[in-house]
mmCIF file of C-alpha atoms and ligand atoms in Angstrom:
data_model
loop_
_atom_site.group_PDB
_atom_site.id
_atom_site.type_symbol
_atom_site.label_atom_id
_atom_site.label_comp_id
_atom_site.label_asym_id
_atom_site.label_seq_id
_atom_site.Cartn_x
_atom_site.Cartn_y
_atom_site.Cartn_z
ATOM 1 C CA MET A 6 38.954 45.797 62.714
ATOM 2 C CA SER A 7 40.836 48.166 65.212
ATOM 3 C CA VAL A 8 44.404 48.261 65.620
ATOM 4 C CA VAL A 9 45.990 49.967 68.652
ATOM 5 C CA GLY A 10 49.402 50.333 69.678
ATOM 6 C CA TRP A 11 51.635 51.548 72.622
ATOM 7 C CA THR A 12 55.247 52.524 71.742
ATOM 8 C CA ASN A 13 58.224 54.106 73.642
ATOM 9 C CA ILE A 14 57.479 51.895 76.742
ATOM 10 C CA GLY A 15 61.081 52.446 78.735
ATOM 11 C CA GLU A 16 60.145 49.350 80.712
ATOM 12 C CA LEU A 17 57.275 46.902 79.747
ATOM 13 C CA CYS A 18 56.658 44.138 82.412
ATOM 14 C CA THR A 19 55.132 41.347 80.541
ATOM 15 C CA ALA A 20 54.818 39.260 83.682
ATOM 16 C CA ASP A 21 55.805 36.346 81.195
ATOM 17 C CA PRO A 22 59.202 35.261 82.316
ATOM 18 C CA SER A 23 59.656 33.152 78.895
ATOM 19 C CA VAL A 24 59.600 36.856 76.990
ATOM 20 C CA GLY A 25 61.551 38.802 78.956
ATOM 21 C CA ASP A 26 64.029 39.245 81.810
ATOM 22 C CA GLY A 27 63.473 37.778 85.037
ATOM 23 C CA GLN A 28 60.102 36.998 86.880
ATOM 24 C CA LEU A 29 58.493 39.969 85.232
ATOM 25 C CA GLY A 30 59.391 39.110 81.954
ATOM 26 C CA VAL A 31 60.806 42.603 81.348
ATOM 27 C CA ILE A 32 61.575 44.264 77.755
ATOM 28 C CA ARG A 33 63.042 47.810 77.412
ATOM 29 C CA ASN A 34 62.161 50.641 74.643
ATOM 30 C CA ALA A 35 59.548 47.967 73.909
ATOM 31 C CA ALA A 36 56.067 48.260 72.127
ATOM 32 C CA VAL A 37 52.725 46.338 72.128
ATOM 33 C CA VAL A 38 50.078 46.011 69.711
ATOM 34 C CA ALA A 39 46.535 44.865 70.338
ATOM 35 C CA VAL A 40 43.799 43.782 67.748
ATOM 36 C CA ASP A 41 40.486 44.145 68.628
ATOM 37 C CA GLY A 42 41.002 44.060 72.621
ATOM 38 C CA ARG A 43 43.492 41.284 72.508
ATOM 39 C CA ILE A 44 47.180 41.696 72.120
ATOM 40 C CA ALA A 45 48.543 40.621 68.900
ATOM 41 C CA TRP A 46 52.284 41.791 69.174
ATOM 42 C CA VAL A 47 54.845 42.669 71.834
ATOM 43 C CA GLY A 48 58.577 43.619 70.620
ATOM 44 C CA PRO A 49 61.019 46.053 70.343
ATOM 45 C CA ALA A 50 59.766 49.897 69.790
ATOM 46 C CA ALA A 51 62.298 49.666 66.871
ATOM 47 C CA GLU A 52 59.908 47.362 64.856
ATOM 48 C CA PHE A 53 56.648 48.934 66.209
ATOM 49 C CA PRO A 54 54.483 48.219 63.106
ATOM 50 C CA ASP A 55 51.857 50.689 61.411
ATOM 51 C CA VAL A 56 48.776 50.935 63.448
ATOM 52 C CA ASP A 57 45.325 52.582 63.503
ATOM 53 C CA VAL A 58 45.834 54.549 67.038
ATOM 54 C CA SER A 59 49.096 54.813 68.643
ATOM 55 C CA HIS A 60 50.049 55.897 72.164
ATOM 56 C CA ASP A 61 53.463 57.314 72.830
ATOM 57 C CA MET A 62 54.477 56.152 76.531
ATOM 58 C CA GLY A 63 57.204 58.461 76.886
ATOM 59 C CA GLY A 64 59.475 55.798 78.183
ATOM 60 C CA SER A 65 57.289 55.128 81.240
ATOM 61 C CA ALA A 66 56.612 51.620 82.711
ATOM 62 C CA VAL A 67 53.635 49.535 81.441
ATOM 63 C CA LEU A 68 52.424 46.577 83.240
ATOM 64 C CA PRO A 69 49.224 44.331 82.855
ATOM 65 C CA GLY A 70 46.583 45.407 84.621
ATOM 66 C CA PHE A 71 46.229 44.273 88.399
ATOM 67 C CA VAL A 72 44.002 41.321 89.141
ATOM 68 C CA ASP A 73 42.604 41.374 92.353
ATOM 69 C CA ALA A 74 41.124 38.196 93.285
ATOM 70 C CA HIS A 75 39.874 38.869 96.541
ATOM 71 C CA THR A 76 37.539 41.546 97.917
ATOM 72 C CA HIS A 77 34.017 42.158 99.293
ATOM 73 C CA PRO A 78 32.864 45.128 97.593
ATOM 74 C CA VAL A 79 29.190 44.491 98.703
ATOM 75 C CA PHE A 80 28.198 46.195 102.018
ATOM 76 C CA ALA A 81 26.833 49.076 103.591
ATOM 77 C CA GLY A 82 27.969 51.362 106.040
ATOM 78 C CA ASP A 83 31.714 51.611 107.547
ATOM 79 C CA ARG A 84 33.356 50.212 110.490
ATOM 80 C CA ALA A 85 35.724 53.295 111.274
ATOM 81 C CA ALA A 86 34.830 53.155 115.130
ATOM 82 C CA GLU A 87 35.977 49.410 115.176
ATOM 83 C CA PHE A 88 39.217 50.486 113.253
ATOM 84 C CA ASP A 89 39.612 53.423 115.908
ATOM 85 C CA ALA A 90 39.189 50.792 118.890
ATOM 86 C CA ARG A 91 41.499 48.617 117.294
ATOM 87 C CA MET A 92 44.321 50.893 117.196
ATOM 88 C CA SER A 93 43.444 51.735 120.680
ATOM 89 C CA GLY A 94 44.315 48.122 121.446
ATOM 90 C CA THR A 95 41.262 46.005 120.946
ATOM 91 C CA ASN A 96 41.946 42.799 118.824
ATOM 92 C CA TYR A 97 40.302 41.800 115.750
ATOM 93 C CA SER A 98 37.712 39.043 115.758
ATOM 94 C CA ALA A 99 35.566 37.380 113.250
ATOM 95 C CA GLY A 100 32.554 38.395 114.998
ATOM 96 C CA GLY A 101 32.612 42.377 113.956
ATOM 97 C CA ILE A 102 31.297 40.940 110.553
ATOM 98 C CA ARG A 103 27.742 41.141 112.114
ATOM 99 C CA THR A 104 28.096 44.950 112.531
ATOM 100 C CA THR A 105 28.212 45.141 108.745
ATOM 101 C CA VAL A 106 25.515 42.235 108.165
ATOM 102 C CA ALA A 107 22.883 44.560 109.777
ATOM 103 C CA ALA A 108 23.830 47.635 107.839
ATOM 104 C CA THR A 109 23.716 45.636 104.369
ATOM 105 C CA ARG A 110 20.369 43.871 105.355
ATOM 106 C CA ALA A 111 18.832 47.775 105.827
ATOM 107 C CA ALA A 112 20.288 48.733 102.387
ATOM 108 C CA SER A 113 18.343 48.658 99.161
ATOM 109 C CA ASP A 114 19.518 46.882 95.887
ATOM 110 C CA ALA A 115 20.658 50.131 94.425
ATOM 111 C CA GLU A 116 22.569 51.056 97.612
ATOM 112 C CA LEU A 117 24.538 47.620 97.280
ATOM 113 C CA ALA A 118 25.515 47.905 93.776
ATOM 114 C CA ALA A 119 26.445 51.708 94.119
ATOM 115 C CA ASN A 120 29.005 50.780 96.981
ATOM 116 C CA ALA A 121 30.474 48.147 94.934
ATOM 117 C CA ALA A 122 30.510 50.617 91.984
ATOM 118 C CA ARG A 123 32.348 53.053 93.745
ATOM 119 C CA LEU A 124 35.137 50.819 95.053
ATOM 120 C CA ALA A 125 35.421 49.089 91.719
ATOM 121 C CA ALA A 126 35.856 52.751 90.394
ATOM 122 C CA GLU A 127 38.275 53.586 92.879
ATOM 123 C CA ALA A 128 40.070 50.261 92.343
ATOM 124 C CA LEU A 129 40.412 50.913 88.711
ATOM 125 C CA ARG A 130 42.250 54.064 88.987
ATOM 126 C CA GLN A 131 44.559 52.444 90.857
ATOM 127 C CA GLY A 132 45.109 49.977 88.072
ATOM 128 C CA THR A 133 42.799 47.047 88.983
ATOM 129 C CA THR A 134 41.223 46.054 85.862
ATOM 130 C CA THR A 135 39.889 42.581 87.072
ATOM 131 C CA LEU A 136 38.405 42.152 90.472
ATOM 132 C CA GLU A 137 36.753 39.203 92.151
ATOM 133 C CA ALA A 138 33.775 40.246 94.579
ATOM 134 C CA LYS A 139 32.401 38.178 97.410
ATOM 135 C CA SER A 140 28.791 38.349 99.108
ATOM 136 C CA GLY A 141 28.814 37.772 102.708
ATOM 137 C CA TYR A 142 27.428 40.452 104.469
ATOM 138 C CA GLY A 143 23.665 39.259 103.534
ATOM 139 C CA LEU A 144 23.543 35.745 105.508
ATOM 140 C CA THR A 145 20.290 35.226 104.531
ATOM 141 C CA VAL A 146 18.875 33.537 101.612
ATOM 142 C CA HIS A 147 17.268 36.886 100.052
ATOM 143 C CA ASP A 148 20.167 39.026 100.924
ATOM 144 C CA GLU A 149 23.107 36.868 99.726
ATOM 145 C CA ARG A 150 21.359 36.149 96.526
ATOM 146 C CA ARG A 151 20.673 40.180 96.119
ATOM 147 C CA SER A 152 24.518 40.646 97.054
ATOM 148 C CA LEU A 153 25.450 38.612 94.254
ATOM 149 C CA ILE A 154 23.476 40.523 91.717
ATOM 150 C CA ALA A 155 24.646 43.585 93.217
ATOM 151 C CA ALA A 156 28.540 41.923 92.387
ATOM 152 C CA LYS A 157 27.692 40.958 88.897
ATOM 153 C CA THR A 158 26.803 44.933 88.338
ATOM 154 C CA VAL A 159 30.709 45.067 88.750
ATOM 155 C CA THR A 160 32.520 42.043 87.835
ATOM 156 C CA ASP A 161 31.943 38.558 86.180
ATOM 157 C CA GLU A 162 34.295 36.895 89.033
ATOM 158 C CA THR A 163 31.388 36.287 92.113
ATOM 159 C CA THR A 164 31.761 34.500 94.816
ATOM 160 C CA PHE A 165 29.167 33.090 97.020
ATOM 161 C CA LEU A 166 30.510 33.461 100.761
ATOM 162 C CA GLY A 167 27.239 32.865 102.789
ATOM 163 C CA ALA A 168 29.578 30.958 105.022
ATOM 164 C CA HIS A 169 31.271 34.310 106.006
ATOM 165 C CA VAL A 170 30.190 33.821 109.781
ATOM 166 C CA VAL A 171 27.157 32.439 111.799
ATOM 167 C CA PRO A 172 24.663 35.280 111.841
ATOM 168 C CA ALA A 173 23.249 36.317 115.395
ATOM 169 C CA GLU A 174 19.817 34.562 114.855
ATOM 170 C CA TYR A 175 21.372 31.168 114.407
ATOM 171 C CA ALA A 176 24.363 31.630 117.150
ATOM 172 C CA ASP A 177 22.729 28.943 119.470
ATOM 173 C CA HIS A 178 22.109 26.599 116.897
ATOM 174 C CA PRO A 179 25.001 27.396 114.048
ATOM 175 C CA ASP A 180 24.410 23.573 112.516
ATOM 176 C CA ASP A 181 21.086 24.872 111.119
ATOM 177 C CA TYR A 182 22.910 27.586 109.614
ATOM 178 C CA VAL A 183 25.141 25.279 107.959
ATOM 179 C CA ASP A 184 22.330 23.272 106.552
ATOM 180 C CA LEU A 185 20.592 26.706 105.156
ATOM 181 C CA VAL A 186 23.744 27.560 103.498
ATOM 182 C CA CYS A 187 24.241 24.326 101.950
ATOM 183 C CA GLY A 188 20.663 23.754 100.759
ATOM 184 C CA PRO A 189 18.346 26.847 99.894
ATOM 185 C CA MET A 190 20.851 29.467 100.153
ATOM 186 C CA LEU A 191 23.200 27.629 97.650
ATOM 187 C CA ASP A 192 20.326 26.800 95.402
ATOM 188 C CA ALA A 193 19.350 30.524 95.389
ATOM 189 C CA CYS A 194 23.014 31.882 95.045
ATOM 190 C CA ALA A 195 24.847 29.224 92.593
ATOM 191 C CA PRO A 196 23.404 30.789 89.407
ATOM 192 C CA HIS A 197 24.904 34.158 90.429
ATOM 193 C CA ALA A 198 28.366 33.054 91.324
ATOM 194 C CA THR A 199 31.434 31.416 89.592
ATOM 195 C CA TRP A 200 33.071 30.612 93.166
ATOM 196 C CA ALA A 201 32.049 29.393 96.788
ATOM 197 C CA ASP A 202 33.959 30.305 99.377
ATOM 198 C CA VAL A 203 34.057 29.587 103.607
ATOM 199 C CA PHE A 204 35.606 31.719 106.458
ATOM 200 C CA ILE A 205 37.095 29.054 108.338
ATOM 201 C CA GLU A 206 38.141 30.354 111.651
ATOM 202 C CA ARG A 207 37.659 30.126 115.396
ATOM 203 C CA GLY A 208 34.222 32.446 115.680
ATOM 204 C CA ALA A 209 33.224 31.445 111.950
ATOM 205 C CA PHE A 210 33.126 27.929 110.620
ATOM 206 C CA ASP A 211 35.078 24.755 111.745
ATOM 207 C CA ILE A 212 36.748 22.259 109.425
ATOM 208 C CA ASP A 213 33.576 19.881 109.507
ATOM 209 C CA GLN A 214 31.249 22.736 108.753
ATOM 210 C CA ALA A 215 33.606 23.986 106.080
ATOM 211 C CA ARG A 216 33.766 20.576 104.442
ATOM 212 C CA ARG A 217 30.222 20.351 103.970
ATOM 213 C CA ILE A 218 29.728 23.792 102.590
ATOM 214 C CA LEU A 219 32.634 23.439 100.255
ATOM 215 C CA GLU A 220 31.305 19.793 99.089
ATOM 216 C CA ALA A 221 28.206 21.005 98.647
ATOM 217 C CA ALA A 222 29.034 24.121 96.257
ATOM 218 C CA LYS A 223 31.528 21.779 94.445
ATOM 219 C CA ALA A 224 29.015 19.578 93.495
ATOM 220 C CA LYS A 225 26.827 22.379 92.246
ATOM 221 C CA GLY A 226 29.597 23.234 89.824
ATOM 222 C CA LEU A 227 31.157 26.209 91.708
ATOM 223 C CA GLY A 228 34.841 26.753 91.752
ATOM 224 C CA LEU A 229 36.213 26.851 95.473
ATOM 225 C CA ARG A 230 38.044 29.406 97.492
ATOM 226 C CA VAL A 231 38.967 29.645 101.222
ATOM 227 C CA HIS A 232 39.712 32.111 103.969
ATOM 228 C CA ALA A 233 41.864 30.250 106.022
ATOM 229 C CA ASN A 234 44.604 30.309 108.660
ATOM 230 C CA GLN A 235 44.227 34.277 108.927
ATOM 231 C CA LEU A 236 44.072 34.384 113.185
ATOM 232 C CA THR A 237 45.178 30.975 114.060
ATOM 233 C CA GLN A 238 47.014 28.301 112.343
ATOM 234 C CA GLY A 239 43.829 25.468 111.661
ATOM 235 C CA GLU A 240 43.224 22.964 109.420
ATOM 236 C CA GLY A 241 42.004 25.409 106.466
ATOM 237 C CA VAL A 242 44.735 25.357 104.142
ATOM 238 C CA ARG A 243 44.958 21.407 104.030
ATOM 239 C CA LEU A 244 41.115 21.156 103.445
ATOM 240 C CA ALA A 245 41.293 23.636 100.673
ATOM 241 C CA VAL A 246 44.224 21.680 99.009
ATOM 242 C CA GLU A 247 42.776 18.364 99.754
ATOM 243 C CA LEU A 248 39.219 19.715 97.868
ATOM 244 C CA GLY A 249 41.102 21.223 95.221
ATOM 245 C CA ALA A 250 40.542 24.846 95.890
ATOM 246 C CA ALA A 251 41.724 27.355 93.142
ATOM 247 C CA SER A 252 42.860 29.773 96.127
ATOM 248 C CA VAL A 253 43.445 29.798 99.889
ATOM 249 C CA ASP A 254 43.540 33.049 101.073
ATOM 250 C CA HIS A 255 45.037 34.746 104.200
ATOM 251 C CA CYS A 256 47.481 31.956 104.941
ATOM 252 C CA THR A 257 49.080 34.060 107.893
ATOM 253 C CA HIS A 258 49.600 31.375 110.369
ATOM 254 C CA LEU A 259 51.247 28.514 108.392
ATOM 255 C CA GLY A 260 53.164 25.413 109.307
ATOM 256 C CA ASP A 261 55.790 23.578 107.322
ATOM 257 C CA ASP A 262 52.853 20.828 106.574
ATOM 258 C CA ASP A 263 50.621 23.683 105.177
ATOM 259 C CA ILE A 264 53.382 24.885 102.726
ATOM 260 C CA GLU A 265 54.286 21.512 102.089
ATOM 261 C CA ALA A 266 50.841 20.732 101.255
ATOM 262 C CA LEU A 267 50.383 24.151 98.990
ATOM 263 C CA ALA A 268 53.707 23.744 97.134
ATOM 264 C CA GLY A 269 52.740 20.076 95.767
ATOM 265 C CA SER A 270 48.952 21.470 94.599
ATOM 266 C CA ALA A 271 47.516 23.603 92.131
ATOM 267 C CA THR A 272 45.741 25.753 95.096
ATOM 268 C CA VAL A 273 47.238 29.303 94.678
ATOM 269 C CA ALA A 274 48.141 31.394 98.079
ATOM 270 C CA THR A 275 46.409 34.700 97.442
ATOM 271 C CA LEU A 276 48.076 36.730 100.598
ATOM 272 C CA VAL A 277 46.238 39.902 101.660
ATOM 273 C CA PRO A 278 48.780 42.271 103.441
ATOM 274 C CA GLY A 279 46.067 44.791 103.577
ATOM 275 C CA ALA A 280 44.264 42.769 106.361
ATOM 276 C CA GLU A 281 47.628 42.208 108.220
ATOM 277 C CA PHE A 282 48.101 46.039 108.204
ATOM 278 C CA SER A 283 44.589 46.933 109.213
ATOM 279 C CA THR A 284 44.737 44.511 111.862
ATOM 280 C CA ARG A 285 48.291 45.050 113.410
ATOM 281 C CA SER A 286 48.849 41.594 112.523
ATOM 282 C CA VAL A 287 51.996 39.697 111.712
ATOM 283 C CA TYR A 288 52.364 39.242 108.049
ATOM 284 C CA ALA A 289 51.933 35.843 106.062
ATOM 285 C CA PRO A 290 55.337 33.928 105.142
ATOM 286 C CA ALA A 291 55.127 35.362 101.581
ATOM 287 C CA ARG A 292 59.125 34.658 101.071
ATOM 288 C CA ARG A 293 58.868 30.919 102.455
ATOM 289 C CA LEU A 294 55.791 30.267 100.550
ATOM 290 C CA TRP A 295 57.314 31.836 96.896
ATOM 291 C CA ASP A 296 60.774 29.834 97.716
ATOM 292 C CA ALA A 297 58.725 26.615 98.484
ATOM 293 C CA GLY A 298 57.647 27.054 94.765
ATOM 294 C CA VAL A 299 54.067 27.720 96.016
ATOM 295 C CA THR A 300 51.995 30.119 93.411
ATOM 296 C CA VAL A 301 51.374 33.483 95.154
ATOM 297 C CA ALA A 302 48.904 36.044 94.394
ATOM 298 C CA ILE A 303 48.435 39.298 96.523
ATOM 299 C CA ALA A 304 45.124 40.902 96.794
ATOM 300 C CA SER A 305 43.401 43.767 98.642
ATOM 301 C CA ASP A 306 40.805 42.066 100.343
ATOM 302 C CA CYS A 307 38.778 45.377 100.470
ATOM 303 C CA ASN A 308 36.232 45.025 103.075
ATOM 304 C CA PRO A 309 34.954 47.422 105.682
ATOM 305 C CA GLY A 310 36.227 45.604 108.787
ATOM 306 C CA SER A 311 39.783 44.214 108.326
ATOM 307 C CA SER A 312 41.161 46.066 105.295
ATOM 308 C CA TYR A 313 39.337 48.976 103.976
ATOM 309 C CA THR A 314 41.363 49.446 100.661
ATOM 310 C CA THR A 315 41.300 48.912 97.198
ATOM 311 C CA SER A 316 45.006 49.776 96.378
ATOM 312 C CA ILE A 317 47.040 46.904 94.960
ATOM 313 C CA PRO A 318 50.174 49.524 94.737
ATOM 314 C CA LEU A 319 49.832 49.694 98.701
ATOM 315 C CA MET A 320 49.489 45.694 98.508
ATOM 316 C CA ILE A 321 52.580 45.591 96.534
ATOM 317 C CA ALA A 322 54.505 48.190 98.862
ATOM 318 C CA LEU A 323 53.659 45.861 101.731
ATOM 319 C CA ALA A 324 54.633 42.545 100.014
ATOM 320 C CA VAL A 325 57.858 43.982 99.473
ATOM 321 C CA ARG A 326 58.576 45.940 102.625
ATOM 322 C CA ASP A 327 57.083 43.511 105.103
ATOM 323 C CA MET A 328 56.971 40.120 103.446
ATOM 324 C CA GLY A 329 60.269 39.822 101.829
ATOM 325 C CA LEU A 330 59.233 39.717 98.035
ATOM 326 C CA THR A 331 61.249 41.445 95.586
ATOM 327 C CA PRO A 332 59.622 44.238 93.283
ATOM 328 C CA SER A 333 59.424 41.940 90.661
ATOM 329 C CA GLN A 334 57.598 38.924 92.447
ATOM 330 C CA ALA A 335 55.054 41.266 94.254
ATOM 331 C CA VAL A 336 54.036 42.930 90.939
ATOM 332 C CA TRP A 337 54.065 39.469 89.219
ATOM 333 C CA ALA A 338 51.875 38.108 92.425
ATOM 334 C CA ALA A 339 49.688 41.001 91.516
ATOM 335 C CA THR A 340 49.014 40.318 88.006
ATOM 336 C CA ALA A 341 50.007 37.189 86.862
ATOM 337 C CA GLY A 342 49.343 35.412 90.461
ATOM 338 C CA GLY A 343 46.064 36.974 90.544
ATOM 339 C CA ALA A 344 44.936 35.282 87.261
ATOM 340 C CA ALA A 345 46.085 31.867 88.508
ATOM 341 C CA SER A 346 44.073 32.561 91.591
ATOM 342 C CA LEU A 347 40.751 33.144 89.374
ATOM 343 C CA ARG A 348 42.065 30.288 87.051
ATOM 344 C CA ARG A 349 42.030 32.723 84.287
ATOM 345 C CA ASP A 350 44.349 32.656 81.321
ATOM 346 C CA ASP A 351 43.126 35.405 79.105
ATOM 347 C CA ILE A 352 44.511 38.492 81.816
ATOM 348 C CA GLY A 353 47.432 39.030 84.232
ATOM 349 C CA VAL A 354 49.841 38.767 81.015
ATOM 350 C CA LEU A 355 50.782 40.798 78.278
ATOM 351 C CA ALA A 356 51.451 38.314 75.601
ATOM 352 C CA PRO A 357 49.600 37.404 72.321
ATOM 353 C CA GLY A 358 46.261 36.331 72.648
ATOM 354 C CA ARG A 359 46.005 37.867 76.139
ATOM 355 C CA ARG A 360 43.240 40.935 76.766
ATOM 356 C CA ALA A 361 44.778 44.297 76.199
ATOM 357 C CA ASP A 362 44.491 45.367 80.076
ATOM 358 C CA LEU A 363 47.491 47.181 80.617
ATOM 359 C CA ILE A 364 48.500 50.189 82.701
ATOM 360 C CA ALA A 365 51.152 52.885 82.361
ATOM 361 C CA LEU A 366 52.845 54.283 85.376
ATOM 362 C CA ASP A 367 54.000 57.645 86.091
ATOM 363 C CA ALA A 368 57.616 56.346 86.481
ATOM 364 C CA PRO A 369 60.066 54.583 84.794
ATOM 365 C CA SER A 370 59.822 50.940 86.152
ATOM 366 C CA HIS A 371 58.018 49.000 87.778
ATOM 367 C CA VAL A 372 60.171 49.159 91.114
ATOM 368 C CA HIS A 373 58.692 52.604 91.960
ATOM 369 C CA LEU A 374 55.319 51.049 92.912
ATOM 370 C CA ALA A 375 57.017 49.617 96.116
ATOM 371 C CA TYR A 376 59.868 52.579 96.333
ATOM 372 C CA ARG A 377 57.509 55.368 96.435
ATOM 373 C CA PRO A 378 54.731 54.355 98.662
ATOM 374 C CA GLY A 379 51.439 56.269 98.984
ATOM 375 C CA VAL A 380 51.811 58.017 95.605
ATOM 376 C CA PRO A 381 49.108 57.720 93.071
ATOM 377 C CA LEU A 382 51.913 56.282 90.112
ATOM 378 C CA VAL A 383 48.896 54.860 88.084
ATOM 379 C CA ARG A 384 48.683 57.122 85.293
ATOM 380 C CA SER A 385 46.622 55.616 82.727
ATOM 381 C CA VAL A 386 44.613 52.392 82.463
ATOM 382 C CA TRP A 387 43.475 50.590 79.242
ATOM 383 C CA ARG A 388 40.608 47.623 79.310
ATOM 384 C CA SER A 389 40.218 45.305 76.142
ATOM 385 C CA GLY A 390 42.445 47.882 74.437
ATOM 386 C CA GLN A 391 39.965 51.141 75.246
ATOM 387 C CA SER A 392 41.338 53.743 77.285
ATOM 388 C CA ALA A 393 39.725 53.469 80.790
ATOM 389 C CA ILE A 394 41.279 55.989 82.998
HETATM 390 O O1 NIG B 411 38.841 38.477 104.706
HETATM 391 N N1 NIG B 411 38.065 37.086 107.045
HETATM 392 C C1 NIG B 411 36.984 37.074 106.661
HETATM 393 N N2 NIG B 411 36.574 38.338 106.252
HETATM 394 C C2 NIG B 411 37.010 39.443 106.115
HETATM 395 C C3 NIG B 411 36.769 40.414 106.928
HETATM 396 C C4 NIG B 411 35.584 40.732 107.082
HETATM 397 C C5 NIG B 411 35.031 42.131 107.970
HETATM 398 O O2 NIG B 411 35.697 41.946 109.134
HETATM 399 O O3 NIG B 411 33.903 42.707 107.719
HETATM 400 C C6 NIG B 411 38.466 39.005 105.836
HETATM 401 O O4 NIG B 411 39.297 39.901 106.239
HETATM 402 FE FE1 FE B 412 38.181 38.379 102.957
#
């Protein structure tokens, strides 16, 4: 049995409002004990028990590791030229995905796995201890399957996104591509995925195509996630809620009926401010969603087109500065909210029974994540009680 402890924590953010102050469940002058990688005790530093290995946090803030519930790390190449053009006035469109599809199809399995590993390591250095990873740049049976196998090398939370965009070779007969996704592609990919996702948008998949794909994936036993209402206010959010999706992501353009549907549901709104930042879009109405009682997560959406960043601290800063969340709400959304988006009850919160995934900041409080944007504040990271950074 291995007993590890962290003490002299200036501000412990448990992300469990029932155990400490406010939304983040803050306990000051705190300590944590983990046994065999799981949290066994949380309490005042004055009551810190004997442990085998003890870490002195020197008064800094300790938080749950971030749970990034939306990333696309399996791809090749980049789209810096597209970003450059966009910053000179070109609009973002779903079609840019095809550029990355061509590069991804040309890459070897080892190159795809190496890119995913590079981004997962980059995310870990910034405090992300769990990430979800999608396919979606292969768009053939063979390339989607090997994309998921590459994703599996960095996480168990893998998502089949064969319905990312209609590939060029099906441009004139998109319904045949939908047949492929619902049939042979799903059969080949389902064994390597926990989730299925569809990009519902003008230029990607319409609501009827999305319904077919999501129903087929659900029948195969996959959980559902949806990209919806990113560029336009369509029916994607309501379809996600109707089908019982765990998460509907982006949610940039919402009507009152969308917010109402989400508020009465178990579907998490996973907001991705990096995409809005990097496409010069308006931001999702996080404040309205939160006030309506919707469960909100924030994620990086790391991908080479609309959000080439793994930084959850940046997402927290944007959620506070531009989306109206308080610092404690934003940190909750990046930890407990991310876990809810993945329907996980073993991560995202520092409470007995949960995995000892925690991060220490070079700062006395979580507020500094938004207050000191762009500063690398994550000093140390532990996963299941083991030092990772
Ligand atoms: O989540 N919206 C669809 N997919 C990605 C963008 C992918 C790309 O542009 O390569 C997103 O923003
Ligand atoms: Fe995405």
